[in-house]
Amino acid sequence: MALLQGRSVRLVATGMAVPERVMDNDELARIVDTSNEWIVERTGIRERRIASKDENASDLAIAACRQAIDRSGVDVDSIDMVVVATNSPDTLFPSVAARVQGAIGASKAGAFDVQSGCTGSVYSLSVASSGIASGLWNRVLVCGVEVLSRLIDWEDRTTCVLFGDGAGAVMLEAGEKEDPGVMVCDMKSDGTKWDYITLPGGLSSLPASRDTLAEKKHFVSMKGNDVFKFTQRVLPGYLKDVCSDAGMSPSDIDRWIFHQANRRIMEGVLKRLGVSEDRAINNLERYGNTSAASVFLALNEAYEGGSITCNSGQKVLITSFGAGMTYGAFIYEA
Ligand code: ACO
């Protein structure tokens, strides 16, 4: 059952941080055999942000979290948990979350990372909301961050044109019973498709060696076509079922926030659901695929741009898919 039970969970503030450096498609076309036309037509991406040499995931995460904290006006000592979704942490351990928790001075909080491909976004929001709904925590800072530019083979045109760097954050807290809030948290996986998106080298199954370096095993490898087909086969029926669990139909959702991976994926799913594209938030063309950070960036810009407003009663559905293959959905009332 995907319906969140227990205490009400409110989204009180968002934040984001992206590197200053912008890389547009024309610049990429000077690095690999591609073109602005191909990238725009096949993906919808026009430019992405790339972290500078000394900018790590934790730096972006800390900046995004600080913005969410400032906007929420909460005392950092009242934060019970810091949860960070990432696939490109500074180090495997310690977690990025621990670095954030230390840097912001949330002295009473715990901290952990969620690593679940791009769906880490929905998973982290869901785990945080469940912890609040159950009464375990009152206030949780959730962040999605990626510096995937370091894990990309810049000679592979099938992947390097897709990804970008950035971080987004959300402050969640317990609300009053009558408050609007989180309605659905759903997390799914089809691990039989584990080989669709991988980063095989550098850990226990393939420790770093001269061979793993020579064979480029430390970079993202993706069966892009299979991922694309997976989304069109699985997501429409799945999202219909998730809405139905909450007593709604897709037409009841006011704002759709898809994992910003490919404009054609989002258009295909919305078409199959019979939902108009103007209900979808889309900032993919400016940031590319920022993996576990993407829905956080879109959510933050939706609030900043006024397409989602607090206490509006708007129903917002956030959905993602990624390595695993994992997928999930999160619905809340703004
Ligand atoms: N520039 C120019 N041509 C290219 C490029 C490029 N950057 N990349 C591939 N091509 C060529 C291919 O070589 C192929 O040429 P061929 O027909 O001569 O063999 C042709 O373009 C078509 O390639 P396809 O792979 O079939 O292109 P497609 O339309 O499927 O688009 C893409 C590829 C954009 C990767 C698409 O499949 C996609 O978006 N898939 C989903 C990826 C995704 O969403 N991943 C999210 C999860 S990421 C995570 O979890 C970390």
Tab-separated table of C-alpha atoms and ligand atoms in Angstrom:
chain	number	residue	atom	x	y	z
A	1	MET	CA	0.000	0.000	0.000
A	2	ALA	CA	1.556	3.269	-1.136
A	3	LEU	CA	-0.684	5.537	0.967
A	4	LEU	CA	1.198	7.295	3.766
A	5	GLN	CA	-0.437	6.569	7.141
A	6	GLY	CA	0.158	8.322	10.457
A	7	ARG	CA	1.085	11.938	11.088
A	8	SER	CA	0.793	14.608	8.430
A	9	VAL	CA	4.065	15.494	6.636
A	10	ARG	CA	4.523	19.001	5.188
A	11	LEU	CA	7.006	20.292	2.657
A	12	VAL	CA	8.066	23.649	4.102
A	13	ALA	CA	10.941	24.925	1.952
A	14	THR	CA	13.176	24.108	-1.011
A	15	GLY	CA	16.640	25.161	-2.141
A	16	MET	CA	19.127	24.446	-4.883
A	17	ALA	CA	22.717	25.031	-5.957
A	18	VAL	CA	24.338	24.453	-9.342
A	19	PRO	CA	27.895	25.003	-10.542
A	20	GLU	CA	28.532	28.298	-12.344
A	21	ARG	CA	30.051	26.688	-15.411
A	22	VAL	CA	27.571	26.196	-18.267
A	23	MET	CA	28.386	23.722	-21.049
A	24	ASP	CA	26.126	24.012	-24.074
A	25	ASN	CA	25.595	21.468	-26.842
A	26	ASP	CA	27.871	23.301	-29.283
A	27	GLU	CA	30.750	22.935	-26.839
A	28	LEU	CA	30.026	19.212	-26.580
A	29	ALA	CA	30.004	18.943	-30.367
A	30	ARG	CA	33.630	20.106	-30.300
A	31	ILE	CA	34.503	17.230	-27.913
A	32	VAL	CA	32.596	14.278	-29.431
A	33	ASP	CA	30.887	13.515	-32.761
A	34	THR	CA	27.469	15.012	-32.022
A	35	SER	CA	25.431	18.144	-32.776
A	36	ASN	CA	23.127	20.566	-31.031
A	37	GLU	CA	20.310	19.400	-33.350
A	38	TRP	CA	20.743	15.714	-32.447
A	39	ILE	CA	20.866	16.354	-28.698
A	40	VAL	CA	17.875	18.721	-28.692
A	41	GLU	CA	15.758	16.467	-30.908
A	42	ARG	CA	16.544	13.195	-29.077
A	43	THR	CA	16.655	14.498	-25.504
A	44	GLY	CA	15.431	18.105	-25.158
A	45	ILE	CA	18.716	19.127	-23.465
A	46	ARG	CA	20.401	22.401	-24.540
A	47	GLU	CA	22.966	22.925	-21.789
A	48	ARG	CA	24.129	21.524	-18.462
A	49	ARG	CA	26.204	22.706	-15.469
A	50	ILE	CA	29.629	21.202	-14.822
A	51	ALA	CA	31.332	21.290	-11.413
A	52	SER	CA	34.733	22.940	-11.160
A	53	LYS	CA	37.775	20.851	-10.184
A	54	ASP	CA	37.531	21.665	-6.496
A	55	GLU	CA	33.726	21.458	-6.284
A	56	ASN	CA	32.434	18.174	-4.869
A	57	ALA	CA	28.972	16.745	-4.286
A	58	SER	CA	29.115	17.782	-0.624
A	59	ASP	CA	29.846	21.425	-1.580
A	60	LEU	CA	26.756	21.633	-3.799
A	61	ALA	CA	24.649	19.726	-1.262
A	62	ILE	CA	25.677	22.036	1.590
A	63	ALA	CA	24.814	25.144	-0.483
A	64	ALA	CA	21.387	23.767	-1.488
A	65	CYS	CA	20.633	22.685	2.091
A	66	ARG	CA	21.631	26.075	3.497
A	67	GLN	CA	19.143	27.740	1.162
A	68	ALA	CA	16.346	25.380	2.253
A	69	ILE	CA	17.226	25.982	5.923
A	70	ASP	CA	17.250	29.787	5.474
A	71	ARG	CA	13.926	29.744	3.667
A	72	SER	CA	12.304	27.474	6.252
A	73	GLY	CA	13.576	29.633	9.122
A	74	VAL	CA	14.110	26.569	11.316
A	75	ASP	CA	16.771	26.175	13.973
A	76	VAL	CA	19.325	23.617	12.697
A	77	ASP	CA	19.317	21.936	16.118
A	78	SER	CA	15.699	20.930	15.487
A	79	ILE	CA	16.647	18.808	12.435
A	80	ASP	CA	16.427	15.112	13.327
A	81	MET	CA	17.855	13.560	10.173
A	82	VAL	CA	19.767	14.546	7.040
A	83	VAL	CA	19.128	12.271	4.054
A	84	VAL	CA	21.102	12.713	0.828
A	85	ALA	CA	20.321	10.919	-2.436
A	86	THR	CA	23.389	10.612	-4.637
A	87	ASN	CA	25.214	8.320	-7.049
A	88	SER	CA	28.341	10.466	-7.169
A	89	PRO	CA	29.348	11.022	-3.519
A	90	ASP	CA	32.717	12.621	-2.704
A	91	THR	CA	33.733	9.227	-1.287
A	92	LEU	CA	31.910	5.934	-0.752
A	93	PHE	CA	32.318	6.686	2.944
A	94	PRO	CA	31.856	8.870	4.823
A	95	SER	CA	28.476	9.738	3.348
A	96	VAL	CA	27.705	13.107	1.790
A	97	ALA	CA	24.904	13.382	4.368
A	98	ALA	CA	27.417	13.246	7.228
A	99	ARG	CA	29.431	16.046	5.612
A	100	VAL	CA	26.282	18.147	5.205
A	101	GLN	CA	25.183	17.489	8.781
A	102	GLY	CA	28.582	18.564	10.098
A	103	ALA	CA	28.822	21.653	7.894
A	104	ILE	CA	25.373	23.014	8.705
A	105	GLY	CA	25.862	22.311	12.412
A	106	ALA	CA	22.786	20.102	12.846
A	107	SER	CA	24.265	18.759	16.069
A	108	LYS	CA	21.280	16.593	17.059
A	109	ALA	CA	20.725	14.989	13.652
A	110	GLY	CA	21.639	11.615	12.170
A	111	ALA	CA	22.769	11.379	8.562
A	112	PHE	CA	22.791	8.827	5.760
A	113	ASP	CA	22.978	8.591	1.968
A	114	VAL	CA	20.503	6.845	-0.303
A	115	GLN	CA	22.014	5.295	-3.406
A	116	SER	CA	19.381	4.017	-5.776
A	117	GLY	CA	20.138	5.440	-9.202
A	118	CYS	CA	18.120	8.444	-10.261
A	119	THR	CA	15.200	7.145	-8.159
A	120	GLY	CA	17.211	8.009	-5.041
A	121	SER	CA	15.220	11.255	-5.166
A	122	VAL	CA	11.838	9.596	-4.639
A	123	TYR	CA	13.323	7.000	-2.272
A	124	SER	CA	14.893	9.678	-0.035
A	125	LEU	CA	11.690	11.742	0.069
A	126	SER	CA	9.723	8.590	0.879
A	127	VAL	CA	12.009	7.362	3.659
A	128	ALA	CA	12.105	10.844	5.216
A	129	SER	CA	8.310	11.192	5.047
A	130	SER	CA	7.767	7.722	6.515
A	131	GLY	CA	10.089	8.536	9.409
A	132	ILE	CA	8.093	11.683	10.176
A	133	ALA	CA	4.692	10.038	9.705
A	134	SER	CA	5.647	7.243	12.126
A	135	GLY	CA	6.674	9.737	14.824
A	136	LEU	CA	10.356	8.748	14.734
A	137	TRP	CA	11.450	12.173	13.458
A	138	ASN	CA	9.861	15.649	13.439
A	139	ARG	CA	12.003	17.422	10.883
A	140	VAL	CA	14.141	16.003	8.061
A	141	LEU	CA	16.384	17.755	5.562
A	142	VAL	CA	16.389	15.857	2.246
A	143	CYS	CA	18.837	16.554	-0.562
A	144	GLY	CA	19.586	15.176	-4.024
A	145	VAL	CA	23.035	15.897	-5.433
A	146	GLU	CA	25.210	14.740	-8.323
A	147	VAL	CA	28.606	15.490	-9.775
A	148	LEU	CA	28.224	12.877	-12.487
A	149	SER	CA	30.529	14.815	-14.807
A	150	ARG	CA	33.393	13.043	-12.947
A	151	LEU	CA	31.939	9.591	-13.658
A	152	ILE	CA	31.256	10.107	-17.352
A	153	ASP	CA	33.429	8.992	-20.246
A	154	TRP	CA	33.865	12.264	-22.127
A	155	GLU	CA	34.718	10.255	-25.260
A	156	ASP	CA	31.379	8.352	-25.209
A	157	ARG	CA	28.789	10.429	-27.061
A	158	THR	CA	25.963	8.103	-25.995
A	159	THR	CA	26.308	9.169	-22.340
A	160	CYS	CA	28.333	12.401	-22.071
A	161	VAL	CA	25.652	14.505	-23.776
A	162	LEU	CA	23.032	13.526	-21.189
A	163	PHE	CA	24.309	14.318	-17.708
A	164	GLY	CA	24.865	17.453	-15.625
A	165	ASP	CA	25.778	18.460	-12.055
A	166	GLY	CA	23.670	20.106	-9.355
A	167	ALA	CA	21.920	19.818	-5.998
A	168	GLY	CA	18.453	20.462	-4.648
A	169	ALA	CA	17.047	20.274	-1.118
A	170	VAL	CA	13.710	20.059	0.660
A	171	MET	CA	12.782	20.593	4.323
A	172	LEU	CA	10.060	18.220	5.528
A	173	GLU	CA	8.379	18.413	8.917
A	174	ALA	CA	5.460	17.037	10.892
A	175	GLY	CA	2.244	18.994	10.384
A	176	GLU	CA	-1.114	19.248	12.086
A	177	LYS	CA	-3.729	16.645	11.223
A	178	GLU	CA	-5.694	19.020	8.989
A	179	ASP	CA	-2.606	20.315	7.129
A	180	PRO	CA	-2.110	19.417	3.468
A	181	GLY	CA	0.862	17.144	2.995
A	182	VAL	CA	2.377	13.937	1.698
A	183	MET	CA	-0.191	11.446	0.442
A	184	VAL	CA	1.701	8.685	-1.379
A	185	CYS	CA	5.225	7.261	-1.106
A	186	ASP	CA	5.877	4.346	-3.418
A	187	MET	CA	9.205	2.644	-4.179
A	188	LYS	CA	9.625	-0.162	-6.718
A	189	SER	CA	12.460	-2.091	-8.322
A	190	ASP	CA	12.963	-4.593	-11.128
A	191	GLY	CA	16.414	-5.916	-10.307
A	192	THR	CA	16.313	-8.339	-13.235
A	193	LYS	CA	17.218	-5.270	-15.333
A	194	TRP	CA	20.296	-4.480	-13.213
A	195	ASP	CA	22.550	-4.335	-16.276
A	196	TYR	CA	20.717	-1.449	-17.988
A	197	ILE	CA	22.687	1.261	-16.109
A	198	THR	CA	25.934	0.415	-14.325
A	199	LEU	CA	29.212	1.771	-13.049
A	200	PRO	CA	31.090	-1.515	-12.724
A	201	GLY	CA	34.606	-0.616	-11.563
A	202	GLY	CA	36.285	0.350	-8.324
A	203	LEU	CA	34.356	-1.636	-5.723
A	204	SER	CA	34.280	-5.229	-4.478
A	205	SER	CA	33.326	-7.041	-7.691
A	206	LEU	CA	35.921	-5.214	-9.771
A	207	PRO	CA	38.491	-3.484	-7.564
A	208	ALA	CA	40.431	-0.642	-9.146
A	209	SER	CA	43.365	-1.894	-11.211
A	210	ARG	CA	45.303	-0.921	-14.323
A	211	ASP	CA	42.908	-3.137	-16.304
A	212	THR	CA	39.753	-1.467	-14.960
A	213	LEU	CA	41.258	1.900	-15.852
A	214	ALA	CA	42.255	0.788	-19.347
A	215	GLU	CA	38.814	-0.729	-19.939
A	216	LYS	CA	37.048	2.430	-18.690
A	217	LYS	CA	35.142	0.518	-16.007
A	218	HIS	CA	34.994	3.577	-13.753
A	219	PHE	CA	32.498	5.351	-15.983
A	220	VAL	CA	28.721	5.197	-16.347
A	221	SER	CA	27.627	2.594	-18.867
A	222	MET	CA	24.029	2.626	-20.092
A	223	LYS	CA	21.780	0.697	-22.464
A	224	GLY	CA	19.937	3.897	-23.365
A	225	ASN	CA	17.447	2.302	-25.717
A	226	ASP	CA	16.452	-0.353	-23.169
A	227	VAL	CA	16.004	2.316	-20.483
A	228	PHE	CA	13.824	4.318	-22.846
A	229	LYS	CA	11.595	1.325	-23.665
A	230	PHE	CA	11.388	0.356	-19.972
A	231	THR	CA	9.926	3.763	-19.099
A	232	GLN	CA	7.280	3.602	-21.805
A	233	ARG	CA	6.308	0.016	-20.932
A	234	VAL	CA	6.233	0.357	-17.149
A	235	LEU	CA	5.534	3.945	-16.066
A	236	PRO	CA	2.084	4.702	-17.564
A	237	GLY	CA	0.294	1.739	-15.915
A	238	TYR	CA	2.309	2.145	-12.736
A	239	LEU	CA	1.487	5.849	-12.339
A	240	LYS	CA	-2.193	5.197	-13.031
A	241	ASP	CA	-2.192	2.583	-10.223
A	242	VAL	CA	-0.386	4.906	-7.810
A	243	CYS	CA	-2.975	7.651	-8.424
A	244	SER	CA	-5.752	5.151	-7.981
A	245	ASP	CA	-4.305	4.029	-4.593
A	246	ALA	CA	-4.798	7.645	-3.485
A	247	GLY	CA	-8.376	7.695	-4.793
A	248	MET	CA	-7.421	9.860	-7.773
A	249	SER	CA	-6.966	9.601	-11.510
A	250	PRO	CA	-4.019	11.106	-13.457
A	251	SER	CA	-6.261	14.027	-14.452
A	252	ASP	CA	-6.547	15.002	-10.750
A	253	ILE	CA	-2.798	15.732	-10.573
A	254	ASP	CA	-2.119	19.472	-11.034
A	255	ARG	CA	1.654	19.319	-11.440
A	256	TRP	CA	3.820	16.452	-12.711
A	257	ILE	CA	7.510	16.437	-11.894
A	258	PHE	CA	9.282	13.720	-13.869
A	259	HIS	CA	12.887	12.737	-13.428
A	260	GLN	CA	14.485	15.139	-15.935
A	261	ALA	CA	16.155	12.554	-18.171
A	262	ASN	CA	14.678	12.931	-21.619
A	263	ARG	CA	11.835	15.099	-22.859
A	264	ARG	CA	10.568	12.301	-25.111
A	265	ILE	CA	10.233	9.952	-22.110
A	266	MET	CA	8.057	12.465	-20.256
A	267	GLU	CA	5.963	13.271	-23.347
A	268	GLY	CA	5.414	9.579	-24.124
A	269	VAL	CA	4.254	8.746	-20.596
A	270	LEU	CA	1.941	11.787	-20.349
A	271	LYS	CA	0.412	10.963	-23.735
A	272	ARG	CA	-0.305	7.390	-22.626
A	273	LEU	CA	-1.895	8.782	-19.439
A	274	GLY	CA	-3.982	11.302	-21.390
A	275	VAL	CA	-2.471	14.215	-19.424
A	276	SER	CA	-1.637	17.562	-21.024
A	277	GLU	CA	2.072	18.431	-21.131
A	278	ASP	CA	1.432	21.894	-19.716
A	279	ARG	CA	0.908	20.257	-16.311
A	280	ALA	CA	4.516	19.049	-16.286
A	281	ILE	CA	7.414	20.993	-14.812
A	282	ASN	CA	10.378	20.889	-17.167
A	283	ASN	CA	13.849	22.381	-16.671
A	284	LEU	CA	15.774	19.604	-18.432
A	285	GLU	CA	16.906	21.864	-21.272
A	286	ARG	CA	19.004	23.992	-18.860
A	287	TYR	CA	20.458	21.323	-16.576
A	288	GLY	CA	20.429	17.975	-18.438
A	289	ASN	CA	19.988	14.772	-16.461
A	290	THR	CA	21.159	15.485	-12.906
A	291	SER	CA	20.105	11.988	-11.806
A	292	ALA	CA	19.067	11.874	-8.125
A	293	ALA	CA	19.067	15.702	-7.999
A	294	SER	CA	16.811	16.360	-10.983
A	295	VAL	CA	13.366	16.413	-9.367
A	296	PHE	CA	14.691	18.566	-6.513
A	297	LEU	CA	15.909	21.193	-9.015
A	298	ALA	CA	12.581	21.096	-10.864
A	299	LEU	CA	10.621	21.343	-7.614
A	300	ASN	CA	12.665	24.311	-6.385
A	301	GLU	CA	12.246	26.187	-9.672
A	302	ALA	CA	8.522	25.381	-9.722
A	303	TYR	CA	8.119	27.146	-6.354
A	304	GLU	CA	10.383	30.025	-7.395
A	305	GLY	CA	8.495	30.456	-10.680
A	306	GLY	CA	5.074	30.213	-9.036
A	307	SER	CA	3.806	27.103	-10.844
A	308	ILE	CA	3.497	25.475	-7.412
A	309	THR	CA	2.459	27.604	-4.422
A	310	CYS	CA	2.242	26.766	-0.727
A	311	ASN	CA	-1.239	26.090	0.693
A	312	SER	CA	-2.715	26.079	-2.829
A	313	GLY	CA	-4.116	22.570	-2.473
A	314	GLN	CA	-2.368	21.620	-5.723
A	315	LYS	CA	-1.691	17.894	-6.068
A	316	VAL	CA	1.923	17.332	-7.084
A	317	LEU	CA	3.243	13.987	-8.351
A	318	ILE	CA	7.002	13.402	-8.410
A	319	THR	CA	8.250	10.331	-10.252
A	320	SER	CA	11.627	8.917	-11.177
A	321	PHE	CA	13.353	5.858	-12.652
A	322	GLY	CA	16.963	4.790	-12.848
A	323	ALA	CA	19.685	2.240	-12.210
A	324	GLY	CA	18.354	-0.927	-10.662
A	325	MET	CA	16.025	-0.587	-12.491
A	326	THR	CA	14.292	1.278	-9.718
A	327	TYR	CA	11.285	3.552	-10.040
A	328	GLY	CA	8.862	5.267	-7.718
A	329	ALA	CA	6.294	7.976	-7.111
A	330	PHE	CA	5.604	10.548	-4.413
A	331	ILE	CA	2.370	12.549	-4.261
A	332	TYR	CA	1.718	15.492	-1.946
A	333	GLU	CA	-0.726	18.339	-1.580
A	334	ALA	CA	1.028	21.712	-1.703
B	1	ACO	N1	25.134	12.375	-31.150
B	1	ACO	C1	24.866	11.920	-32.386
B	1	ACO	N2	24.495	10.647	-32.635
B	1	ACO	C2	24.381	9.837	-31.567
B	1	ACO	C3	24.625	10.244	-30.248
B	1	ACO	C4	25.029	11.585	-30.062
B	1	ACO	N3	25.280	12.089	-28.843
B	1	ACO	N4	24.410	9.205	-29.405
B	1	ACO	C5	24.032	8.178	-30.172
B	1	ACO	N5	24.007	8.537	-31.476
B	1	ACO	C6	23.648	7.747	-32.640
B	1	ACO	C7	23.783	6.257	-32.386
B	1	ACO	O1	25.099	5.830	-32.612
B	1	ACO	C8	22.815	5.699	-33.395
B	1	ACO	O2	23.435	5.682	-34.650
B	1	ACO	P1	23.167	4.463	-35.693
B	1	ACO	O3	21.689	4.515	-35.969
B	1	ACO	O4	24.031	4.818	-36.838
B	1	ACO	O5	23.568	3.251	-34.931
B	1	ACO	C9	21.684	6.745	-33.449
B	1	ACO	O6	22.260	7.940	-32.904
B	1	ACO	C10	20.471	6.371	-32.639
B	1	ACO	O7	20.890	5.933	-31.342
B	1	ACO	P2	19.851	5.480	-30.245
B	1	ACO	O8	20.609	4.995	-29.044
B	1	ACO	O9	18.855	4.545	-30.842
B	1	ACO	O10	19.147	6.876	-29.935
B	1	ACO	P3	17.874	7.158	-29.064
B	1	ACO	O11	16.893	7.865	-29.858
B	1	ACO	O12	17.440	5.927	-28.284
B	1	ACO	O13	18.432	8.191	-28.009
B	1	ACO	C11	19.123	8.263	-25.720
B	1	ACO	C12	19.477	7.811	-27.129
B	1	ACO	C13	19.021	9.764	-25.711
B	1	ACO	C14	20.244	7.824	-24.759
B	1	ACO	C15	17.774	7.634	-25.294
B	1	ACO	O14	17.792	6.251	-25.542
B	1	ACO	C16	17.489	7.867	-23.838
B	1	ACO	O15	17.264	8.976	-23.394
B	1	ACO	N6	17.404	6.800	-23.023
B	1	ACO	C17	17.088	6.921	-21.636
B	1	ACO	C18	18.286	7.280	-20.828
B	1	ACO	C19	17.855	7.662	-19.426
B	1	ACO	O16	16.803	8.225	-19.250
B	1	ACO	N7	18.606	7.339	-18.417
B	1	ACO	C20	18.121	7.730	-17.100
B	1	ACO	C21	18.698	7.008	-16.069
B	1	ACO	S1	20.360	7.495	-15.783
B	1	ACO	C22	20.799	6.939	-14.196
B	1	ACO	O17	20.088	6.296	-13.500
B	1	ACO	C23	22.207	7.253	-13.715
